[in-house]
PDB file of C-alpha atoms and ligand atoms in Angstrom:
ATOM      1  CA  MET A   1       9.202  10.977 -22.130  1.00 76.00           C
ATOM      2  CA  ASN A   2      11.431  10.546 -18.953  1.00 90.00           C
ATOM      3  CA  LEU A   3      10.541   7.051 -17.639  1.00 96.00           C
ATOM      4  CA  PRO A   4      12.260   4.580 -15.352  1.00 97.00           C
ATOM      5  CA  ALA A   5      13.755   1.355 -16.547  1.00 98.00           C
ATOM      6  CA  THR A   6      12.177  -0.823 -13.796  1.00 98.00           C
ATOM      7  CA  ALA A   7       9.402  -0.236 -11.621  1.00 98.00           C
ATOM      8  CA  LYS A   8       9.044  -1.747  -8.020  1.00 98.00           C
ATOM      9  CA  ILE A   9       5.339  -2.818  -7.279  1.00 98.00           C
ATOM     10  CA  VAL A  10       3.856  -2.976  -3.565  1.00 98.00           C
ATOM     11  CA  GLU A  11       1.290  -5.546  -3.866  1.00 98.00           C
ATOM     12  CA  VAL A  12      -1.144  -4.334  -1.085  1.00 98.00           C
ATOM     13  CA  GLY A  13      -4.325  -6.605  -1.990  1.00 97.00           C
ATOM     14  CA  PRO A  14      -3.969  -9.350   1.371  1.00 97.00           C
ATOM     15  CA  ARG A  15      -3.972  -6.400   3.691  1.00 96.00           C
ATOM     16  CA  ASP A  16      -5.352  -2.816   2.353  1.00 94.00           C
ATOM     17  CA  GLY A  17      -7.666  -4.841  -0.162  1.00 94.00           C
ATOM     18  CA  LEU A  18      -8.915  -7.705   2.081  1.00 94.00           C
ATOM     19  CA  GLN A  19      -9.296  -5.492   5.390  1.00 91.00           C
ATOM     20  CA  ASN A  20     -12.051  -3.590   3.484  1.00 86.00           C
ATOM     21  CA  GLN A  21     -14.241  -6.621   2.471  1.00 86.00           C
ATOM     22  CA  SER A  22     -17.037  -6.739   4.447  1.00 82.00           C
ATOM     23  CA  GLN A  23     -17.442 -10.805   3.700  1.00 82.00           C
ATOM     24  CA  CYS A  24     -15.650 -13.084   5.887  1.00 83.00           C
ATOM     25  CA  ILE A  25     -12.302 -14.480   4.367  1.00 94.00           C
ATOM     26  CA  SER A  26     -10.706 -17.603   5.596  1.00 97.00           C
ATOM     27  CA  ALA A  27      -7.031 -17.910   6.355  1.00 97.00           C
ATOM     28  CA  ASP A  28      -6.805 -20.203   3.794  1.00 98.00           C
ATOM     29  CA  THR A  29      -8.025 -18.214   0.755  1.00 98.00           C
ATOM     30  CA  LYS A  30      -5.602 -15.324   2.362  1.00 98.00           C
ATOM     31  CA  ILE A  31      -2.634 -17.796   2.092  1.00 98.00           C
ATOM     32  CA  ALA A  32      -3.812 -19.081  -1.070  1.00 98.00           C
ATOM     33  CA  LEU A  33      -3.818 -15.761  -2.495  1.00 98.00           C
ATOM     34  CA  ILE A  34      -0.419 -14.776  -0.926  1.00 98.00           C
ATOM     35  CA  ASN A  35       1.441 -17.839  -2.402  1.00 98.00           C
ATOM     36  CA  GLN A  36      -0.251 -17.161  -5.936  1.00 98.00           C
ATOM     37  CA  LEU A  37       0.936 -13.530  -5.608  1.00 98.00           C
ATOM     38  CA  SER A  38       4.808 -14.403  -4.992  1.00 98.00           C
ATOM     39  CA  ALA A  39       4.321 -17.141  -7.966  1.00 98.00           C
ATOM     40  CA  CYS A  40       3.585 -14.105 -10.094  1.00 98.00           C
ATOM     41  CA  GLY A  41       6.913 -12.780  -9.365  1.00 98.00           C
ATOM     42  CA  LEU A  42       5.480  -9.722  -6.956  1.00 98.00           C
ATOM     43  CA  GLY A  43       8.539  -9.174  -4.871  1.00 98.00           C
ATOM     44  CA  HIS A  44       6.817  -6.926  -2.290  1.00 98.00           C
ATOM     45  CA  ILE A  45       3.312  -8.025  -0.798  1.00 98.00           C
ATOM     46  CA  GLU A  46       1.869  -6.601   2.396  1.00 98.00           C
ATOM     47  CA  VAL A  47       0.341  -9.573   3.716  1.00 98.00           C
ATOM     48  CA  GLY A  48      -1.433  -8.276   6.908  1.00 97.00           C
ATOM     49  CA  SER A  49      -1.385  -6.187   9.956  1.00 97.00           C
ATOM     50  CA  LEU A  50      -1.173  -6.767  13.660  1.00 97.00           C
ATOM     51  CA  VAL A  51      -3.500  -4.194  15.071  1.00 94.00           C
ATOM     52  CA  SER A  52      -6.548  -4.200  17.119  1.00 92.00           C
ATOM     53  CA  PRO A  53      -8.691  -7.014  15.932  1.00 92.00           C
ATOM     54  CA  LYS A  54     -11.753  -5.007  17.359  1.00 91.00           C
ATOM     55  CA  ARG A  55     -10.842  -2.287  14.656  1.00 90.00           C
ATOM     56  CA  VAL A  56     -10.083  -4.190  12.026  1.00 92.00           C
ATOM     57  CA  PRO A  57     -11.555  -7.856  12.456  1.00 92.00           C
ATOM     58  CA  GLN A  58     -10.438  -8.938   8.997  1.00 93.00           C
ATOM     59  CA  MET A  59      -7.132  -9.037   9.677  1.00 95.00           C
ATOM     60  CA  ALA A  60      -7.464 -10.766  13.150  1.00 95.00           C
ATOM     61  CA  ASP A  61      -5.936 -14.022  11.957  1.00 97.00           C
ATOM     62  CA  SER A  62      -2.662 -12.413  10.132  1.00 97.00           C
ATOM     63  CA  ALA A  63       0.082 -13.731  12.268  1.00 97.00           C
ATOM     64  CA  ARG A  64      -1.411 -17.358  11.631  1.00 98.00           C
ATOM     65  CA  VAL A  65      -1.589 -16.318   7.710  1.00 98.00           C
ATOM     66  CA  TYR A  66       2.365 -15.256   7.912  1.00 98.00           C
ATOM     67  CA  GLN A  67       2.833 -18.336   9.803  1.00 98.00           C
ATOM     68  CA  ASN A  68       1.287 -20.699   7.018  1.00 98.00           C
ATOM     69  CA  ILE A  69       2.536 -19.228   3.677  1.00 98.00           C
ATOM     70  CA  LYS A  70       5.024 -20.707   1.935  1.00 98.00           C
ATOM     71  CA  LEU A  71       7.955 -18.043   2.456  1.00 97.00           C
ATOM     72  CA  ASN A  72       9.527 -17.188  -0.858  1.00 97.00           C
ATOM     73  CA  SER A  73      13.190 -16.146  -0.622  1.00 96.00           C
ATOM     74  CA  GLN A  74      12.714 -13.516  -3.277  1.00 96.00           C
ATOM     75  CA  VAL A  75       9.811 -11.592  -1.449  1.00 98.00           C
ATOM     76  CA  GLN A  76       9.867  -9.203   1.003  1.00 98.00           C
ATOM     77  CA  TYR A  77       6.627  -9.936   2.973  1.00 98.00           C
ATOM     78  CA  LEU A  78       5.405  -6.649   4.927  1.00 98.00           C
ATOM     79  CA  MET A  79       3.254  -6.333   7.967  1.00 98.00           C
ATOM     80  CA  LEU A  80       1.471  -3.318   8.871  1.00 98.00           C
ATOM     81  CA  ILE A  81       1.617  -2.152  12.327  1.00 98.00           C
ATOM     82  CA  ALA A  82       0.422   1.086  14.565  1.00 96.00           C
ATOM     83  CA  ASN A  83       2.253   0.266  18.083  1.00 96.00           C
ATOM     84  CA  LYS A  84       4.271  -1.423  20.574  1.00 97.00           C
ATOM     85  CA  LYS A  85       2.146  -4.251  20.699  1.00 97.00           C
ATOM     86  CA  GLY A  86       2.282  -4.866  16.865  1.00 97.00           C
ATOM     87  CA  LEU A  87       6.199  -4.475  17.059  1.00 98.00           C
ATOM     88  CA  ASP A  88       6.186  -7.198  19.638  1.00 98.00           C
ATOM     89  CA  LYS A  89       4.286  -9.535  17.571  1.00 97.00           C
ATOM     90  CA  VAL A  90       6.473  -8.741  14.642  1.00 98.00           C
ATOM     91  CA  LEU A  91       9.540  -9.639  16.738  1.00 97.00           C
ATOM     92  CA  GLU A  92       7.839 -13.173  17.877  1.00 97.00           C
ATOM     93  CA  LEU A  93       6.829 -14.114  14.330  1.00 97.00           C
ATOM     94  CA  GLY A  94      10.217 -12.917  12.718  1.00 96.00           C
ATOM     95  CA  THR A  95       9.209 -10.866   9.974  1.00 96.00           C
ATOM     96  CA  LYS A  96      11.989  -8.338   8.658  1.00 97.00           C
ATOM     97  CA  ARG A  97       9.809  -5.635   7.374  1.00 98.00           C
ATOM     98  CA  ILE A  98       7.145  -3.547   8.844  1.00 98.00           C
ATOM     99  CA  ALA A  99       4.749  -0.626   7.588  1.00 98.00           C
ATOM    100  CA  VAL A 100       3.554   2.064   9.856  1.00 98.00           C
ATOM    101  CA  PHE A 101       1.069   5.113   8.823  1.00 97.00           C
ATOM    102  CA  CYS A 102       0.476   8.507   9.908  1.00 97.00           C
ATOM    103  CA  ALA A 103      -1.572  11.059   8.279  1.00 97.00           C
ATOM    104  CA  ALA A 104      -1.331  14.537   6.688  1.00 97.00           C
ATOM    105  CA  SER A 105      -4.733  16.009   7.620  1.00 96.00           C
ATOM    106  CA  GLU A 106      -5.580  16.225  11.239  1.00 96.00           C
ATOM    107  CA  ALA A 107      -9.013  15.622  10.694  1.00 95.00           C
ATOM    108  CA  PHE A 108      -8.514  12.237   9.477  1.00 95.00           C
ATOM    109  CA  SER A 109      -5.789  11.614  12.172  1.00 96.00           C
ATOM    110  CA  GLN A 110      -8.155  12.276  14.958  1.00 94.00           C
ATOM    111  CA  ASN A 111     -10.513  10.012  13.243  1.00 92.00           C
ATOM    112  CA  ASN A 112      -8.445   7.142  11.782  1.00 88.00           C
ATOM    113  CA  MET A 113      -5.695   7.044  14.736  1.00 88.00           C
ATOM    114  CA  HIS A 114      -7.763   8.909  17.400  1.00 92.00           C
ATOM    115  CA  CYS A 115      -4.371  11.229  17.914  1.00 95.00           C
ATOM    116  CA  ASP A 116      -3.031  14.365  16.456  1.00 96.00           C
ATOM    117  CA  ILE A 117      -0.539  14.047  13.655  1.00 97.00           C
ATOM    118  CA  ASN A 118       2.561  14.883  16.305  1.00 97.00           C
ATOM    119  CA  ALA A 119       1.497  11.858  18.509  1.00 97.00           C
ATOM    120  CA  SER A 120       1.370   9.792  16.012  1.00 97.00           C
ATOM    121  CA  LEU A 121       4.932  10.656  14.639  1.00 98.00           C
ATOM    122  CA  HIS A 122       6.058  10.264  18.152  1.00 98.00           C
ATOM    123  CA  THR A 123       4.660   6.945  18.508  1.00 97.00           C
ATOM    124  CA  ILE A 124       6.340   5.884  15.133  1.00 98.00           C
ATOM    125  CA  GLN A 125       9.739   7.301  16.146  1.00 98.00           C
ATOM    126  CA  ALA A 126       9.781   5.050  19.062  1.00 98.00           C
ATOM    127  CA  LEU A 127       8.365   1.980  16.687  1.00 98.00           C
ATOM    128  CA  CYS A 128      11.263   2.998  14.394  1.00 98.00           C
ATOM    129  CA  GLN A 129      14.025   3.165  17.333  1.00 98.00           C
ATOM    130  CA  GLN A 130      12.999  -0.681  18.310  1.00 98.00           C
ATOM    131  CA  ALA A 131      12.581  -1.977  14.947  1.00 98.00           C
ATOM    132  CA  LEU A 132      15.753  -0.570  13.475  1.00 98.00           C
ATOM    133  CA  ALA A 133      17.852  -1.865  16.227  1.00 98.00           C
ATOM    134  CA  ALA A 134      16.378  -5.225  15.916  1.00 98.00           C
ATOM    135  CA  GLY A 135      17.321  -5.163  11.999  1.00 98.00           C
ATOM    136  CA  ILE A 136      13.568  -4.779  10.838  1.00 98.00           C
ATOM    137  CA  SER A 137      13.443  -2.422   7.960  1.00 98.00           C
ATOM    138  CA  ILE A 138      10.334   0.276   7.598  1.00 98.00           C
ATOM    139  CA  ARG A 139       8.174   1.639   4.805  1.00 98.00           C
ATOM    140  CA  ALA A 140       5.584   4.536   5.981  1.00 98.00           C
ATOM    141  CA  TYR A 141       2.167   5.246   4.938  1.00 98.00           C
ATOM    142  CA  ILE A 142       1.385   9.239   4.693  1.00 98.00           C
ATOM    143  CA  SER A 143      -2.306   8.998   4.586  1.00 97.00           C
ATOM    144  CA  CYS A 144      -4.395  11.858   2.711  1.00 97.00           C
ATOM    145  CA  ALA A 145      -1.204  13.157   1.047  1.00 98.00           C
ATOM    146  CA  LEU A 146      -3.134  14.608  -1.880  1.00 97.00           C
ATOM    147  CA  GLY A 147      -6.548  15.431  -0.340  1.00 96.00           C
ATOM    148  CA  CYS A 148      -8.829  14.449   2.800  1.00 95.00           C
ATOM    149  CA  PRO A 149     -12.468  12.951   2.859  1.00 92.00           C
ATOM    150  CA  PHE A 150     -12.973  15.332   5.929  1.00 94.00           C
ATOM    151  CA  GLN A 151     -11.196  18.327   5.495  1.00 92.00           C
ATOM    152  CA  GLY A 152     -10.937  18.627   1.820  1.00 94.00           C
ATOM    153  CA  GLN A 153      -7.190  20.348   0.706  1.00 95.00           C
ATOM    154  CA  VAL A 154      -3.921  19.213   2.631  1.00 96.00           C
ATOM    155  CA  ASN A 155      -1.249  21.514   2.692  1.00 96.00           C
ATOM    156  CA  ILE A 156       2.066  20.330   0.667  1.00 96.00           C
ATOM    157  CA  ARG A 157       4.105  22.038   3.371  1.00 97.00           C
ATOM    158  CA  GLN A 158       2.735  19.465   5.813  1.00 97.00           C
ATOM    159  CA  VAL A 159       3.147  16.740   3.770  1.00 98.00           C
ATOM    160  CA  ILE A 160       6.734  17.664   3.165  1.00 98.00           C
ATOM    161  CA  HIS A 161       7.185  18.126   7.063  1.00 98.00           C
ATOM    162  CA  ILE A 162       5.883  14.722   7.705  1.00 98.00           C
ATOM    163  CA  ALA A 163       7.979  12.860   4.744  1.00 98.00           C
ATOM    164  CA  GLU A 164      11.032  14.431   6.166  1.00 98.00           C
ATOM    165  CA  LYS A 165      10.561  13.538   9.721  1.00 98.00           C
ATOM    166  CA  LEU A 166       9.729   9.777   8.510  1.00 98.00           C
ATOM    167  CA  ASP A 167      13.000   9.938   6.679  1.00 98.00           C
ATOM    168  CA  GLN A 168      14.845  11.100   9.654  1.00 98.00           C
ATOM    169  CA  PHE A 169      13.283   8.078  11.861  1.00 98.00           C
ATOM    170  CA  GLY A 170      14.864   5.690   9.330  1.00 98.00           C
ATOM    171  CA  CYS A 171      12.004   5.053   7.088  1.00 98.00           C
ATOM    172  CA  ASP A 172      13.383   3.728   3.860  1.00 98.00           C
ATOM    173  CA  GLU A 173      10.263   3.988   1.848  1.00 98.00           C
ATOM    174  CA  ILE A 174       7.493   6.449   2.188  1.00 98.00           C
ATOM    175  CA  SER A 175       4.190   5.976   0.236  1.00 98.00           C
ATOM    176  CA  LEU A 176       1.920   8.778  -0.455  1.00 98.00           C
ATOM    177  CA  GLY A 177      -1.605   7.808  -0.391  1.00 97.00           C
ATOM    178  CA  ASP A 178      -4.408   9.503  -2.418  1.00 96.00           C
ATOM    179  CA  THR A 179      -6.873   8.652   0.542  1.00 93.00           C
ATOM    180  CA  PRO A 180     -10.235   9.912  -1.000  1.00 91.00           C
ATOM    181  CA  GLY A 181      -8.969   9.145  -4.691  1.00 92.00           C
ATOM    182  CA  THR A 182      -9.636  12.638  -5.899  1.00 94.00           C
ATOM    183  CA  ALA A 183      -6.175  13.626  -7.046  1.00 96.00           C
ATOM    184  CA  THR A 184      -5.401  14.549 -10.358  1.00 98.00           C
ATOM    185  CA  ALA A 185      -2.090  14.576 -12.753  1.00 98.00           C
ATOM    186  CA  GLY A 186      -1.532  18.319 -12.185  1.00 98.00           C
ATOM    187  CA  GLN A 187      -1.585  17.752  -8.270  1.00 98.00           C
ATOM    188  CA  VAL A 188       0.390  14.789  -8.256  1.00 98.00           C
ATOM    189  CA  LYS A 189       3.112  16.646 -10.328  1.00 98.00           C
ATOM    190  CA  SER A 190       3.220  19.795  -7.850  1.00 98.00           C
ATOM    191  CA  LEU A 191       3.573  17.465  -4.738  1.00 98.00           C
ATOM    192  CA  LEU A 192       6.342  15.591  -6.249  1.00 98.00           C
ATOM    193  CA  GLU A 193       8.161  18.244  -7.741  1.00 98.00           C
ATOM    194  CA  ALA A 194       7.896  20.050  -4.202  1.00 98.00           C
ATOM    195  CA  ILE A 195       8.913  16.967  -2.251  1.00 98.00           C
ATOM    196  CA  SER A 196      12.054  16.179  -4.501  1.00 98.00           C
ATOM    197  CA  GLN A 197      13.285  19.381  -3.204  1.00 97.00           C
ATOM    198  CA  SER A 198      14.069  17.667   0.310  1.00 95.00           C
ATOM    199  CA  LEU A 199      14.035  13.924  -0.271  1.00 97.00           C
ATOM    200  CA  PRO A 200      15.062  11.495  -3.146  1.00 97.00           C
ATOM    201  CA  LEU A 201      12.562  10.070  -5.170  1.00 98.00           C
ATOM    202  CA  GLU A 202      14.032   6.775  -4.930  1.00 97.00           C
ATOM    203  CA  HIS A 203      12.516   6.758  -1.767  1.00 97.00           C
ATOM    204  CA  ILE A 204       9.005   7.711  -2.458  1.00 98.00           C
ATOM    205  CA  ALA A 205       6.081   5.460  -3.795  1.00 98.00           C
ATOM    206  CA  VAL A 206       2.511   6.308  -4.584  1.00 98.00           C
ATOM    207  CA  HIS A 207      -0.639   4.763  -3.511  1.00 98.00           C
ATOM    208  CA  PHE A 208      -3.550   5.845  -5.450  1.00 96.00           C
ATOM    209  CA  HIS A 209      -7.362   5.025  -5.287  1.00 94.00           C
ATOM    210  CA  ASN A 210      -9.503   4.946  -8.230  1.00 91.00           C
ATOM    211  CA  SER A 211     -12.484   6.813  -7.263  1.00 89.00           C
ATOM    212  CA  TYR A 212     -12.307   9.398  -9.913  1.00 90.00           C
ATOM    213  CA  GLY A 213     -10.912   7.174 -12.515  1.00 91.00           C
ATOM    214  CA  GLN A 214      -7.556   9.225 -12.160  1.00 95.00           C
ATOM    215  CA  ALA A 215      -5.260   6.546 -10.625  1.00 96.00           C
ATOM    216  CA  MET A 216      -3.530   5.345 -14.046  1.00 97.00           C
ATOM    217  CA  ALA A 217      -2.922   8.854 -14.950  1.00 98.00           C
ATOM    218  CA  ASN A 218      -1.507   9.582 -11.824  1.00 98.00           C
ATOM    219  CA  ILE A 219       0.717   6.659 -11.804  1.00 98.00           C
ATOM    220  CA  LEU A 220       1.752   7.804 -15.307  1.00 98.00           C
ATOM    221  CA  MET A 221       2.472  11.449 -13.929  1.00 98.00           C
ATOM    222  CA  ALA A 222       4.379   9.994 -11.097  1.00 98.00           C
ATOM    223  CA  LEU A 223       6.811   7.784 -13.157  1.00 98.00           C
ATOM    224  CA  GLN A 224       7.356  10.940 -15.222  1.00 98.00           C
ATOM    225  CA  SER A 225       8.220  12.765 -12.041  1.00 98.00           C
ATOM    226  CA  GLY A 226      10.962  10.015 -10.916  1.00 98.00           C
ATOM    227  CA  VAL A 227       9.059   7.969  -8.783  1.00 98.00           C
ATOM    228  CA  HIS A 228       9.344   4.018  -9.537  1.00 98.00           C
ATOM    229  CA  ILE A 229       7.329   2.447  -6.394  1.00 98.00           C
ATOM    230  CA  ILE A 230       3.851   1.968  -6.902  1.00 98.00           C
ATOM    231  CA  ASP A 231       1.334   0.395  -4.407  1.00 98.00           C
ATOM    232  CA  SER A 232      -1.481  -1.357  -6.001  1.00 98.00           C
ATOM    233  CA  SER A 233      -4.145  -4.232  -5.234  1.00 97.00           C
ATOM    234  CA  VAL A 234      -4.767  -7.354  -6.905  1.00 97.00           C
ATOM    235  CA  SER A 235      -8.397  -7.272  -8.697  1.00 94.00           C
ATOM    236  CA  GLY A 236      -8.551  -3.594  -7.543  1.00 93.00           C
ATOM    237  CA  LEU A 237      -9.638  -5.160  -3.780  1.00 93.00           C
ATOM    238  CA  GLY A 238     -10.145  -2.614  -1.155  1.00 86.00           C
ATOM    239  CA  GLY A 239      -9.836   0.841  -0.723  1.00 59.00           C
ATOM    240  CA  CYS A 240      -9.982   2.622   2.904  1.00 54.00           C
ATOM    241  CA  PRO A 241     -12.673   1.779   5.381  1.00 51.00           C
ATOM    242  CA  PHE A 242     -11.958   4.707   7.369  1.00 54.00           C
ATOM    243  CA  ALA A 243     -12.379   7.205   4.308  1.00 56.00           C
ATOM    244  CA  PRO A 244     -16.148   7.748   3.214  1.00 58.00           C
ATOM    245  CA  GLY A 245     -16.808   7.528  -0.682  1.00 52.00           C
ATOM    246  CA  ALA A 246     -13.339   6.152  -1.226  1.00 54.00           C
ATOM    247  CA  SER A 247     -13.599   3.401  -3.909  1.00 68.00           C
ATOM    248  CA  GLY A 248     -10.759   0.654  -4.511  1.00 84.00           C
ATOM    249  CA  ASN A 249      -7.028   0.820  -4.644  1.00 94.00           C
ATOM    250  CA  VAL A 250      -5.891   0.635  -8.512  1.00 95.00           C
ATOM    251  CA  ALA A 251      -5.664  -2.558  -9.659  1.00 96.00           C
ATOM    252  CA  THR A 252      -2.203  -4.343  -9.979  1.00 98.00           C
ATOM    253  CA  GLU A 253      -2.944  -6.010 -13.255  1.00 97.00           C
ATOM    254  CA  ASP A 254      -3.767  -2.491 -14.824  1.00 97.00           C
ATOM    255  CA  VAL A 255      -0.644  -0.883 -13.613  1.00 98.00           C
ATOM    256  CA  ILE A 256       1.017  -4.054 -14.900  1.00 98.00           C
ATOM    257  CA  TYR A 257      -0.314  -3.634 -18.215  1.00 98.00           C
ATOM    258  CA  LEU A 258       0.648   0.196 -18.389  1.00 98.00           C
ATOM    259  CA  LEU A 259       4.094  -0.578 -17.493  1.00 98.00           C
ATOM    260  CA  ASN A 260       4.672  -3.206 -20.099  1.00 98.00           C
ATOM    261  CA  GLY A 261       3.137  -1.215 -22.646  1.00 98.00           C
ATOM    262  CA  LEU A 262       5.839   1.194 -21.767  1.00 98.00           C
ATOM    263  CA  GLY A 263       8.713  -1.356 -21.853  1.00 98.00           C
ATOM    264  CA  ILE A 264       8.993  -0.733 -17.840  1.00 98.00           C
ATOM    265  CA  GLU A 265      10.228  -4.075 -15.959  1.00 98.00           C
ATOM    266  CA  THR A 266       8.589  -5.234 -13.138  1.00 98.00           C
ATOM    267  CA  GLY A 267       9.159  -9.165 -13.120  1.00 98.00           C
ATOM    268  CA  VAL A 268       5.510 -10.113 -12.944  1.00 98.00           C
ATOM    269  CA  ASP A 269       3.978 -12.568 -15.056  1.00 98.00           C
ATOM    270  CA  LEU A 270       0.494 -10.791 -16.358  1.00 98.00           C
ATOM    271  CA  ASP A 271      -1.191 -13.977 -17.149  1.00 97.00           C
ATOM    272  CA  LYS A 272      -0.573 -15.405 -13.794  1.00 98.00           C
ATOM    273  CA  LEU A 273      -1.404 -12.399 -12.183  1.00 98.00           C
ATOM    274  CA  ILE A 274      -4.767 -12.499 -14.068  1.00 98.00           C
ATOM    275  CA  SER A 275      -5.585 -15.809 -13.118  1.00 98.00           C
ATOM    276  CA  THR A 276      -4.809 -14.649  -9.081  1.00 98.00           C
ATOM    277  CA  SER A 277      -6.936 -11.718  -9.731  1.00 97.00           C
ATOM    278  CA  TRP A 278      -9.935 -14.158 -10.915  1.00 96.00           C
ATOM    279  CA  PHE A 279      -9.219 -16.574  -8.279  1.00 98.00           C
ATOM    280  CA  ILE A 280      -9.683 -13.771  -5.240  1.00 96.00           C
ATOM    281  CA  SER A 281     -12.858 -12.076  -7.266  1.00 93.00           C
ATOM    282  CA  GLN A 282     -14.549 -15.818  -7.349  1.00 94.00           C
ATOM    283  CA  ALA A 283     -13.672 -16.398  -3.795  1.00 95.00           C
ATOM    284  CA  LEU A 284     -15.370 -13.038  -2.615  1.00 91.00           C
ATOM    285  CA  ASN A 285     -18.104 -13.827  -4.933  1.00 89.00           C
ATOM    286  CA  GLN A 286     -17.787 -10.561  -7.099  1.00 88.00           C
ATOM    287  CA  GLN A 287     -16.093  -9.423 -10.122  1.00 89.00           C
ATOM    288  CA  PRO A 288     -12.651  -7.844 -10.428  1.00 91.00           C
ATOM    289  CA  ALA A 289     -12.330  -4.231 -10.204  1.00 90.00           C
ATOM    290  CA  SER A 290      -9.951  -4.331 -12.792  1.00 92.00           C
ATOM    291  CA  ALA A 291     -10.502  -3.517 -16.791  1.00 93.00           C
ATOM    292  CA  THR A 292      -7.558  -5.384 -17.932  1.00 96.00           C
ATOM    293  CA  ALA A 293      -8.739  -8.597 -15.816  1.00 95.00           C
ATOM    294  CA  LEU A 294     -12.387  -8.244 -17.425  1.00 94.00           C
ATOM    295  CA  ALA A 295     -10.887  -7.754 -20.916  1.00 96.00           C
ATOM    296  CA  TYR A 296      -8.788 -10.701 -20.822  1.00 94.00           C
ATOM    297  CA  ARG A 297     -11.790 -12.775 -19.642  1.00 90.00           C
ATOM    298  CA  ALA A 298     -13.775 -11.417 -22.549  1.00 92.00           C
ATOM    299  CA  LYS A 299     -11.219 -12.222 -25.244  1.00 88.00           C
ATOM    300  CA  LYS A 300     -11.226 -15.697 -24.425  1.00 79.00           C
TER     301      LYS A 300
HETATM  302 MG1   MG B   1      -5.164   1.878  -0.401  1.00 95.91          MG
END
């Protein structure tokens, strides 16, 4: 097997995970979660989003959360934004890395962003220019890169075209999202082979949802295909509130268990991560959506 020696985990639980929870989550719980995640050795944590609080009420306190976490110099904190207003807040806060998002499906773009793909790329281009000038680095998400909950199939050429644009705009990392969680390993292989013709896979990340139980197989395929950046969410929190039927993100502890078994270095302490998974699950009054967290507890 052709596998990388190290992998970069982008922990998306505090944003992508928690924004999808129906219950109210206090800023203190979010702050404690982020501090625990950074103590686990996770070096890349998406901490919140500065978007409309009307659309995403769970993230309304993201600025306050960021201001109150114990900043760790070893951790890159990531803030999701959608527009100029969000970028202005980032400049105020002093966050050094942002995430922007668009979709590879017109139907999803209209439904989620209320604009077509071209318009969303124009917005992102302007944000990138301003962010880069201010010394802020940028990650980009492409939702529905492997299928769409509204229109079904998505054309690979379209995904590649968008990825090339984002790369030209200066996004140093492009995360391909399987928003409905329907992708299988064969699809992942085809997409990554095609994309590797135009962009180096070192800049590509994968973001899987586990709706059909395929996330782990898809991650293994992505690693074998040359990707080494994986998005995951502690405790399997989240999914996408704008994608009907999509279940949770792949759980970080399941990914770390897989990578440990393959001898791929991540710098993450699995025992601490499992404790963190149970901490946030208990705070939310639920069980972790993670086979590894449940198995560890059952073993004790
Ligand atoms: Mg997700």
